[in-house]
Amino acid sequence: MDRETGHLSAGQCSGQDRAQGQGQGWDCARGGRWRPRVGLGRRILLAIAGAGLLMTAPHPTSAKAQTDCPSEMLTPYWPERSPQIHQTFCELLVFPTATLPNGDTFTDRIVDGSLSSDSRQASADTMTLPSLWWNRDSLTSHLGGRRLVDSWISYQIKDSGTTVVDVIVNPQMWSVLTYNERYAVLNQFGTAARDFGYNVRFFQGNSRNYRMMGIYACDFVDQPSAPLSGPLALEDNVQTCSANLDAGLIVLLQRNLLAESERRQQAAQAAAAENSLQRAEVTSPPIAN
């Protein structure tokens, strides 16, 4: 993982990284995943970027507008990332939330039947996917324990097929965590969701608005078309994953992405209106004198 950019390369653990990670209480597991060494009682220390971002995406006017996110605007910030990661990041930044003001737009843009909001009540008969129960309940008291995460929902975006988990954290407990501790939580939930082919967004807020606190996104070789019954073969299906918790940067990116999307949408509408007018002029009969 690039500690500056939060860029992860699946299946790669160099000798130097392995030695450094073990020295901090981490072991490199299969597929290049770093896991905390059980029983050492060490605090998880990783780096990623924490953002406070109010998600209020505009209502799209067409299916094309929903999927055409100007992801190339992210390249100057992370030139080493793949276009696929940029596209996923862009989509997660501007996709609406399941809040009251955005509820209808959110529902219209997800796959019917894909929404799962069973995080408050476990099922003894079926497994809620992606299963994050263990991750929530295993958080140490220093990280807020099971009270840190209030709830989560999972769903699939209709036009792109991207699968997402939105995690809602307790704002008071989140605010007292250090930068590294916040990343530890995001990384733990992100890697768990990744095994089932999901990306993760972290929020805090209420039923009327959420503020984005972080993103964990992956470049999946094969995006699952339906909820999975078990983990993916990580080394075969995940090329790279990236995460971000940088408050100022996320705010800046969302503002610029939404503005550019709106500009392109207006330009496309103007061009369509101009073409329609030209066709009407060509097909109209001449006016008799």
Short mmCIF file of C-alpha atoms in Angstrom, two decimals:
data_model
loop_
_atom_site.label_atom_id
_atom_site.label_comp_id
_atom_site.label_asym_id
_atom_site.label_seq_id
_atom_site.Cartn_x
_atom_site.Cartn_y
_atom_site.Cartn_z
CA MET A 1 0.00 0.00 0.00
CA ASP A 2 1.15 3.50 -0.79
CA ARG A 3 0.88 5.22 2.59
CA GLU A 4 0.64 8.65 1.00
CA THR A 5 -2.20 7.89 -1.43
CA GLY A 6 -3.93 4.97 0.26
CA HIS A 7 -3.40 2.94 -2.91
CA LEU A 8 -3.39 -0.81 -2.34
CA SER A 9 -2.04 -3.43 -4.74
CA ALA A 10 -3.81 -6.74 -4.25
CA GLY A 11 -1.53 -9.68 -3.65
CA GLN A 12 1.63 -7.64 -3.05
CA CYS A 13 3.62 -7.59 0.20
CA SER A 14 7.25 -6.71 -0.29
CA GLY A 15 9.93 -7.93 2.09
CA GLN A 16 10.45 -4.41 3.39
CA ASP A 17 6.72 -3.83 3.91
CA ARG A 18 6.38 -7.25 5.54
CA ALA A 19 9.15 -6.51 8.01
CA GLN A 20 7.77 -3.06 8.76
CA GLY A 21 4.22 -4.35 9.17
CA GLN A 22 5.28 -7.14 11.51
CA GLY A 23 7.19 -4.66 13.57
CA GLN A 24 3.93 -2.72 14.10
CA GLY A 25 1.86 -5.77 14.99
CA TRP A 26 0.57 -6.64 11.49
CA ASP A 27 0.84 -9.81 9.38
CA CYS A 28 0.53 -10.01 5.60
CA ALA A 29 -2.13 -12.61 4.80
CA ARG A 30 -3.06 -14.26 1.49
CA GLY A 31 -3.93 -11.83 -1.28
CA GLY A 32 -1.75 -9.08 0.15
CA ARG A 33 -4.15 -8.24 2.97
CA TRP A 34 -2.76 -6.85 6.20
CA ARG A 35 -4.31 -8.26 9.35
CA PRO A 36 -3.68 -7.21 12.98
CA ARG A 37 -1.75 -9.85 14.90
CA VAL A 38 -4.14 -11.41 17.42
CA GLY A 39 -3.23 -11.10 21.08
CA LEU A 40 -0.65 -8.35 20.77
CA GLY A 41 -3.09 -5.69 21.96
CA ARG A 42 -1.52 -3.13 19.65
CA ARG A 43 -3.52 -0.31 18.21
CA ILE A 44 -4.02 -0.50 14.50
CA LEU A 45 -1.87 2.08 12.79
CA LEU A 46 -2.48 2.73 9.13
CA ALA A 47 -2.84 5.81 7.02
CA ILE A 48 -5.69 7.05 4.86
CA ALA A 49 -7.39 10.12 4.32
CA GLY A 50 -11.19 11.77 6.87
CA ALA A 51 -13.64 13.78 5.30
CA GLY A 52 -16.68 15.65 6.34
CA LEU A 53 -18.84 16.03 3.29
CA LEU A 54 -22.50 16.77 2.91
CA MET A 55 -23.96 14.52 0.23
CA THR A 56 -26.62 16.38 -1.72
CA ALA A 57 -26.45 15.22 -5.31
CA PRO A 58 -28.69 16.93 -7.88
CA HIS A 59 -31.54 15.07 -9.53
CA PRO A 60 -30.35 13.61 -12.84
CA THR A 61 -32.46 14.15 -15.92
CA SER A 62 -31.42 11.07 -17.84
CA ALA A 63 -29.84 7.65 -17.41
CA LYS A 64 -26.80 8.84 -19.33
CA ALA A 65 -26.32 11.74 -16.93
CA GLN A 66 -26.37 9.26 -14.05
CA THR A 67 -23.44 7.22 -15.35
CA ASP A 68 -21.24 9.87 -17.02
CA CYS A 69 -19.17 11.01 -14.07
CA PRO A 70 -16.19 13.23 -15.06
CA SER A 71 -13.71 10.86 -13.44
CA GLU A 72 -10.78 12.23 -15.45
CA MET A 73 -10.83 15.19 -13.06
CA LEU A 74 -9.39 12.89 -10.38
CA THR A 75 -6.27 12.00 -12.38
CA PRO A 76 -4.18 15.05 -11.31
CA TYR A 77 -4.69 14.07 -7.67
CA TRP A 78 -3.87 10.38 -8.06
CA PRO A 79 -2.08 9.86 -11.41
CA GLU A 80 -1.06 6.30 -10.48
CA ARG A 81 -4.63 5.08 -10.03
CA SER A 82 -6.41 3.16 -12.76
CA PRO A 83 -9.28 4.70 -14.75
CA GLN A 84 -11.58 2.09 -13.20
CA ILE A 85 -10.72 3.24 -9.67
CA HIS A 86 -11.24 6.86 -10.70
CA GLN A 87 -14.65 6.02 -12.13
CA THR A 88 -15.73 4.19 -8.98
CA PHE A 89 -14.46 6.98 -6.73
CA CYS A 90 -16.26 9.55 -8.85
CA GLU A 91 -19.49 7.59 -8.73
CA LEU A 92 -19.33 7.11 -4.96
CA LEU A 93 -18.63 10.80 -4.39
CA VAL A 94 -21.70 12.05 -6.24
CA PHE A 95 -24.19 9.21 -5.76
CA PRO A 96 -27.15 10.30 -3.58
CA THR A 97 -27.79 9.00 -0.09
CA ALA A 98 -30.87 7.32 1.36
CA THR A 99 -31.84 10.43 3.30
CA LEU A 100 -35.32 11.95 3.27
CA PRO A 101 -34.51 14.73 0.74
CA ASN A 102 -32.77 12.28 -1.64
CA GLY A 103 -34.84 9.17 -0.91
CA ASP A 104 -36.79 9.06 -4.17
CA THR A 105 -33.70 9.67 -6.32
CA PHE A 106 -31.75 7.06 -4.37
CA THR A 107 -34.49 4.45 -4.77
CA ASP A 108 -34.89 5.13 -8.50
CA ARG A 109 -31.17 4.64 -9.11
CA ILE A 110 -30.58 1.33 -7.32
CA VAL A 111 -31.43 -2.17 -8.54
CA ASP A 112 -34.87 -3.32 -7.40
CA GLY A 113 -34.57 -5.75 -4.52
CA SER A 114 -30.87 -5.05 -3.93
CA LEU A 115 -31.36 -2.86 -0.85
CA SER A 116 -30.53 -4.57 2.44
CA SER A 117 -30.86 -2.69 5.72
CA ASP A 118 -30.71 -5.52 8.24
CA SER A 119 -27.73 -4.20 10.18
CA ARG A 120 -29.79 -3.57 13.32
CA GLN A 121 -31.09 -7.13 13.54
CA ALA A 122 -29.21 -10.30 12.65
CA SER A 123 -31.02 -13.19 11.01
CA ALA A 124 -30.61 -16.72 12.35
CA ASP A 125 -31.80 -18.22 9.05
CA THR A 126 -30.04 -16.19 6.36
CA MET A 127 -26.74 -14.37 6.17
CA THR A 128 -26.94 -10.64 5.64
CA LEU A 129 -24.47 -9.79 2.88
CA PRO A 130 -22.06 -8.27 3.12
CA SER A 131 -21.83 -9.52 6.69
CA LEU A 132 -20.30 -6.81 8.87
CA TRP A 133 -21.56 -8.06 12.21
CA TRP A 134 -18.24 -9.45 13.36
CA ASN A 135 -16.41 -6.29 12.33
CA ARG A 136 -18.75 -4.06 14.32
CA ASP A 137 -18.82 -6.24 17.43
CA SER A 138 -15.06 -6.83 17.41
CA LEU A 139 -14.14 -3.13 17.60
CA THR A 140 -12.25 -2.47 20.82
CA SER A 141 -13.66 -0.16 23.48
CA HIS A 142 -10.90 2.29 22.61
CA LEU A 143 -12.43 2.59 19.14
CA GLY A 144 -15.96 2.92 20.53
CA GLY A 145 -16.85 -0.78 20.53
CA ARG A 146 -20.10 -1.82 18.90
CA ARG A 147 -21.55 1.63 19.63
CA LEU A 148 -19.31 3.32 17.05
CA VAL A 149 -21.27 1.99 14.07
CA ASP A 150 -24.99 2.76 14.22
CA SER A 151 -26.14 0.93 11.10
CA TRP A 152 -25.40 0.17 7.47
CA ILE A 153 -27.24 -0.55 4.24
CA SER A 154 -26.05 -2.35 1.12
CA TYR A 155 -27.33 -1.93 -2.44
CA GLN A 156 -26.41 -2.06 -6.13
CA ILE A 157 -26.38 0.98 -8.41
CA LYS A 158 -28.65 0.35 -11.37
CA ASP A 159 -26.77 1.85 -14.31
CA SER A 160 -23.21 0.84 -13.44
CA GLY A 161 -23.77 -2.35 -11.42
CA THR A 162 -21.52 -1.02 -8.64
CA THR A 163 -22.29 -2.61 -5.27
CA VAL A 164 -22.00 -0.36 -2.22
CA VAL A 165 -22.26 -0.45 1.57
CA ASP A 166 -23.13 2.83 3.32
CA VAL A 167 -21.98 2.71 6.95
CA ILE A 168 -23.40 5.21 9.47
CA VAL A 169 -21.17 6.01 12.44
CA ASN A 170 -21.90 7.70 15.74
CA PRO A 171 -20.66 11.29 15.25
CA GLN A 172 -19.65 11.84 18.87
CA MET A 173 -17.54 8.71 19.04
CA TRP A 174 -16.08 9.24 15.57
CA SER A 175 -15.00 12.78 16.46
CA VAL A 176 -12.73 11.64 19.31
CA LEU A 177 -10.86 9.06 17.23
CA THR A 178 -7.45 9.92 15.85
CA TYR A 179 -6.69 9.90 12.15
CA ASN A 180 -5.08 6.46 12.36
CA GLU A 181 -7.92 5.05 14.42
CA ARG A 182 -10.49 6.23 11.90
CA TYR A 183 -8.54 4.59 9.13
CA ALA A 184 -8.33 1.38 11.16
CA VAL A 185 -12.14 1.26 11.28
CA LEU A 186 -12.57 2.14 7.61
CA ASN A 187 -9.97 -0.40 6.58
CA GLN A 188 -11.55 -3.15 8.67
CA PHE A 189 -15.01 -2.62 7.20
CA GLY A 190 -13.65 -1.95 3.71
CA THR A 191 -11.68 -5.19 3.49
CA ALA A 192 -14.63 -7.18 4.85
CA ALA A 193 -17.01 -5.69 2.27
CA ARG A 194 -14.40 -6.09 -0.47
CA ASP A 195 -14.46 -9.87 -0.01
CA PHE A 196 -18.08 -9.82 -1.17
CA GLY A 197 -17.47 -7.42 -4.06
CA TYR A 198 -18.68 -4.24 -2.32
CA ASN A 199 -17.31 -0.73 -2.01
CA VAL A 200 -17.82 1.27 1.20
CA ARG A 201 -18.87 4.81 2.07
CA PHE A 202 -18.71 6.09 5.67
CA PHE A 203 -21.18 8.73 6.87
CA GLN A 204 -22.37 10.49 9.97
CA GLY A 205 -25.61 12.44 10.23
CA ASN A 206 -29.35 12.03 10.60
CA SER A 207 -32.35 11.10 8.46
CA ARG A 208 -32.24 14.43 6.60
CA ASN A 209 -28.57 14.64 5.70
CA TYR A 210 -25.38 12.62 5.87
CA ARG A 211 -21.83 13.88 5.91
CA MET A 212 -19.33 11.65 4.17
CA MET A 213 -16.43 10.59 6.35
CA GLY A 214 -14.56 8.22 4.04
CA ILE A 215 -14.52 6.00 0.95
CA TYR A 216 -13.04 2.57 0.32
CA ALA A 217 -13.26 1.60 -3.36
CA CYS A 218 -11.91 -1.32 -5.37
CA ASP A 219 -11.24 -2.17 -9.00
CA PHE A 220 -13.03 -5.51 -9.33
CA VAL A 221 -12.30 -7.68 -12.34
CA ASP A 222 -15.86 -9.01 -12.26
CA GLN A 223 -18.47 -6.87 -10.54
CA PRO A 224 -21.05 -9.23 -8.99
CA SER A 225 -24.45 -8.95 -10.67
CA ALA A 226 -26.26 -10.12 -7.54
CA PRO A 227 -25.54 -10.50 -3.81
CA LEU A 228 -22.99 -13.25 -3.22
CA SER A 229 -23.38 -16.23 -0.91
CA GLY A 230 -19.69 -16.23 0.00
CA PRO A 231 -16.46 -14.26 -0.28
CA LEU A 232 -14.82 -13.66 -3.63
CA ALA A 233 -11.44 -15.14 -4.55
CA LEU A 234 -9.62 -11.92 -3.67
CA GLU A 235 -6.40 -12.51 -5.57
CA ASP A 236 -8.38 -13.33 -8.72
CA ASN A 237 -11.03 -10.62 -8.64
CA VAL A 238 -9.51 -7.50 -7.03
CA GLN A 239 -6.79 -5.60 -8.86
CA THR A 240 -6.42 -2.57 -6.58
CA CYS A 241 -8.27 -0.83 -3.76
CA SER A 242 -7.98 2.77 -2.61
CA ALA A 243 -9.38 4.69 0.32
CA ASN A 244 -9.67 8.31 1.35
CA LEU A 245 -10.44 10.25 4.53
CA ASP A 246 -9.16 13.68 3.52
CA ALA A 247 -11.92 16.12 4.51
CA GLY A 248 -10.81 19.14 2.51
CA LEU A 249 -10.01 17.14 -0.61
CA ILE A 250 -13.30 15.24 -0.64
CA VAL A 251 -15.28 18.46 -0.28
CA LEU A 252 -13.32 20.05 -3.12
CA LEU A 253 -13.69 17.02 -5.38
CA GLN A 254 -17.41 16.66 -4.85
CA ARG A 255 -18.03 20.33 -5.52
CA ASN A 256 -15.99 20.24 -8.74
CA LEU A 257 -17.45 16.94 -9.95
CA LEU A 258 -21.04 18.08 -9.43
CA ALA A 259 -20.36 21.41 -11.13
CA GLU A 260 -18.73 19.74 -14.15
CA SER A 261 -21.51 17.14 -14.40
CA GLU A 262 -24.10 19.91 -14.39
CA ARG A 263 -22.18 21.88 -17.05
CA ARG A 264 -21.96 18.82 -19.32
CA GLN A 265 -25.60 18.02 -18.79
CA GLN A 266 -26.65 21.52 -19.77
CA ALA A 267 -24.37 21.45 -22.81
CA ALA A 268 -25.85 18.13 -23.92
CA GLN A 269 -29.39 19.45 -23.52
CA ALA A 270 -28.55 22.58 -25.51
CA ALA A 271 -26.98 20.50 -28.29
CA ALA A 272 -30.02 18.21 -28.41
CA ALA A 273 -32.36 21.20 -28.62
CA GLU A 274 -30.27 22.72 -31.43
CA ASN A 275 -30.28 19.46 -33.39
CA SER A 276 -34.03 19.12 -32.96
CA LEU A 277 -34.54 22.67 -34.22
CA GLN A 278 -32.34 22.04 -37.28
CA ARG A 279 -34.25 18.86 -38.14
CA ALA A 280 -37.52 20.71 -37.82
CA GLU A 281 -36.31 23.42 -40.22
CA VAL A 282 -35.20 20.85 -42.78
CA THR A 283 -38.45 18.88 -42.73
CA SER A 284 -40.79 21.90 -42.65
CA PRO A 285 -42.54 22.67 -46.01
CA PRO A 286 -41.74 26.01 -47.59
CA ILE A 287 -44.15 28.87 -46.90
CA ALA A 288 -46.12 29.90 -49.99
CA ASN A 289 -45.96 33.58 -51.00
#
